[in-house]
Amino acid sequence: MEQAKSLNVFAEPLETCGTDPVTGFFRDGCCNTSKQDLGSHTVCVELSQEFLEFSRSRGNDLMTPVPQFDFPGLLPGQRWCLCATRWLEAHEEGKAPRVFLRRTHSRALETVPMEILRGYALDLS
């Protein structure tokens, strides 16, 4: 699997999103992506209870551990690489979690406009 160039939304080197638990399509801690990543797991967020419940209501329960896939279940406050389309859907429903732009892959911009992401940024001064 060939990864897309690891750049963030500012065209700078992509920073690590989360390692406890390890996130990313490649489980490398970063929101790296490739052609095989059909969900585009490119938006680095700080999970909120509201978003986790929203995701479960849409059929993707991120809170329940799935040991056979070595998935610990996620908690509010943890960092995670979300699918760009799911994040945008949550935004449209008023339930999107806050975003780390320097940890969000540039490919997220193919789905989510930068102006929208900026409104949720945790890492802008």
Tab-separated table of C-alpha atoms in Angstrom:
chain	number	residue	atom	x	y	z
A	1	MET	CA	0.000	0.000	0.000
A	2	GLU	CA	1.516	3.259	-1.070
A	3	GLN	CA	0.762	6.132	1.286
A	4	ALA	CA	-0.169	9.568	0.052
A	5	LYS	CA	2.492	12.169	0.861
A	6	SER	CA	2.274	12.911	4.596
A	7	LEU	CA	1.350	16.587	4.597
A	8	ASN	CA	-1.140	18.404	6.797
A	9	VAL	CA	-3.757	20.945	5.704
A	10	PHE	CA	-1.068	23.669	5.728
A	11	ALA	CA	1.152	21.598	3.347
A	12	GLU	CA	3.596	21.044	6.231
A	13	PRO	CA	4.811	17.658	7.542
A	14	LEU	CA	1.926	15.769	9.143
A	15	GLU	CA	2.188	15.579	12.941
A	16	THR	CA	1.255	12.499	14.985
A	17	CYS	CA	-2.418	12.388	15.942
A	18	GLY	CA	-2.588	9.770	18.692
A	19	THR	CA	-0.670	6.844	20.122
A	20	ASP	CA	-2.787	5.906	23.173
A	21	PRO	CA	-4.615	4.204	21.597
A	22	VAL	CA	-2.724	4.080	18.316
A	23	THR	CA	-4.854	5.639	15.586
A	24	GLY	CA	-4.776	5.957	11.808
A	25	PHE	CA	-5.689	3.787	8.851
A	26	PHE	CA	-2.190	2.272	9.054
A	27	ARG	CA	-2.231	2.243	12.895
A	28	ASP	CA	0.917	4.368	12.832
A	29	GLY	CA	-0.415	7.148	15.069
A	30	CYS	CA	-0.886	9.516	12.105
A	31	CYS	CA	-3.825	10.302	9.835
A	32	ASN	CA	-1.932	8.945	6.822
A	33	THR	CA	-3.971	7.680	3.902
A	34	SER	CA	-3.709	5.763	0.635
A	35	LYS	CA	-5.932	4.604	-2.212
A	36	GLN	CA	-6.881	1.613	-0.045
A	37	ASP	CA	-8.258	3.956	2.650
A	38	LEU	CA	-11.733	4.245	1.162
A	39	GLY	CA	-13.012	6.056	4.266
A	40	SER	CA	-10.268	8.703	4.129
A	41	HIS	CA	-9.304	8.505	7.836
A	42	THR	CA	-7.672	11.910	7.616
A	43	VAL	CA	-9.229	14.235	10.249
A	44	CYS	CA	-7.440	14.247	13.619
A	45	VAL	CA	-9.903	15.020	16.410
A	46	GLU	CA	-10.266	15.117	20.156
A	47	LEU	CA	-13.204	12.794	20.711
A	48	SER	CA	-16.274	14.059	22.538
A	49	GLN	CA	-19.054	12.026	24.155
A	50	GLU	CA	-21.540	13.776	21.869
A	51	PHE	CA	-19.648	12.674	18.753
A	52	LEU	CA	-19.141	9.105	20.020
A	53	GLU	CA	-22.894	8.772	20.602
A	54	PHE	CA	-23.604	10.316	17.184
A	55	SER	CA	-21.238	7.848	15.498
A	56	ARG	CA	-22.890	4.918	17.301
A	57	SER	CA	-26.321	6.170	16.153
A	58	ARG	CA	-24.971	6.028	12.578
A	59	GLY	CA	-23.893	2.396	12.947
A	60	ASN	CA	-20.234	2.907	13.886
A	61	ASP	CA	-19.810	2.190	17.597
A	62	LEU	CA	-16.349	3.450	18.503
A	63	MET	CA	-16.918	3.086	22.261
A	64	THR	CA	-17.271	-0.689	22.558
A	65	PRO	CA	-14.024	-2.683	22.671
A	66	VAL	CA	-13.576	-5.304	19.927
A	67	PRO	CA	-10.755	-7.544	21.234
A	68	GLN	CA	-10.588	-9.751	18.113
A	69	PHE	CA	-9.529	-6.643	16.137
A	70	ASP	CA	-7.317	-5.366	18.964
A	71	PHE	CA	-9.646	-2.353	19.295
A	72	PRO	CA	-9.819	-0.998	22.863
A	73	GLY	CA	-12.934	1.156	22.483
A	74	LEU	CA	-12.575	4.931	22.565
A	75	LEU	CA	-13.224	7.544	25.248
A	76	PRO	CA	-13.915	11.277	25.207
A	77	GLY	CA	-10.681	13.274	25.227
A	78	GLN	CA	-8.697	10.739	23.197
A	79	ARG	CA	-7.280	11.658	19.796
A	80	TRP	CA	-8.443	9.710	16.763
A	81	CYS	CA	-8.282	9.868	12.962
A	82	LEU	CA	-11.841	10.115	11.692
A	83	CYS	CA	-13.216	9.546	8.216
A	84	ALA	CA	-13.584	12.937	6.564
A	85	THR	CA	-17.146	12.181	5.403
A	86	ARG	CA	-18.257	11.110	8.919
A	87	TRP	CA	-16.708	14.260	10.421
A	88	LEU	CA	-18.521	16.420	7.841
A	89	GLU	CA	-21.779	14.573	8.533
A	90	ALA	CA	-21.313	15.246	12.269
A	91	HIS	CA	-20.611	18.921	11.495
A	92	GLU	CA	-23.861	19.149	9.522
A	93	GLU	CA	-25.707	17.697	12.542
A	94	GLY	CA	-23.959	20.026	15.023
A	95	LYS	CA	-22.026	17.164	16.661
A	96	ALA	CA	-18.521	17.381	15.168
A	97	PRO	CA	-15.567	17.084	17.560
A	98	ARG	CA	-12.753	19.641	17.697
A	99	VAL	CA	-9.888	19.224	15.199
A	100	PHE	CA	-6.068	19.345	15.271
A	101	LEU	CA	-5.215	20.952	11.922
A	102	ARG	CA	-1.479	20.221	12.061
A	103	ARG	CA	-2.353	16.554	12.603
A	104	THR	CA	-5.054	16.439	9.872
A	105	HIS	CA	-3.964	15.083	6.482
A	106	SER	CA	-4.203	17.417	3.474
A	107	ARG	CA	-6.489	14.877	1.752
A	108	ALA	CA	-9.235	15.832	4.226
A	109	LEU	CA	-9.588	19.051	2.219
A	110	GLU	CA	-10.956	16.988	-0.685
A	111	THR	CA	-14.052	16.437	1.491
A	112	VAL	CA	-14.140	19.208	4.085
A	113	PRO	CA	-13.518	22.883	3.241
A	114	MET	CA	-10.696	24.533	5.202
A	115	GLU	CA	-13.027	27.304	6.418
A	116	ILE	CA	-15.169	24.709	8.197
A	117	LEU	CA	-12.177	22.890	9.727
A	118	ARG	CA	-10.726	26.175	11.013
A	119	GLY	CA	-13.888	26.755	13.040
A	120	TYR	CA	-13.147	23.600	15.039
A	121	ALA	CA	-9.372	24.019	15.345
A	122	LEU	CA	-7.710	23.234	18.681
A	123	ASP	CA	-4.218	24.130	17.513
A	124	LEU	CA	-4.468	27.630	16.071
A	125	SER	CA	-3.057	30.469	18.136
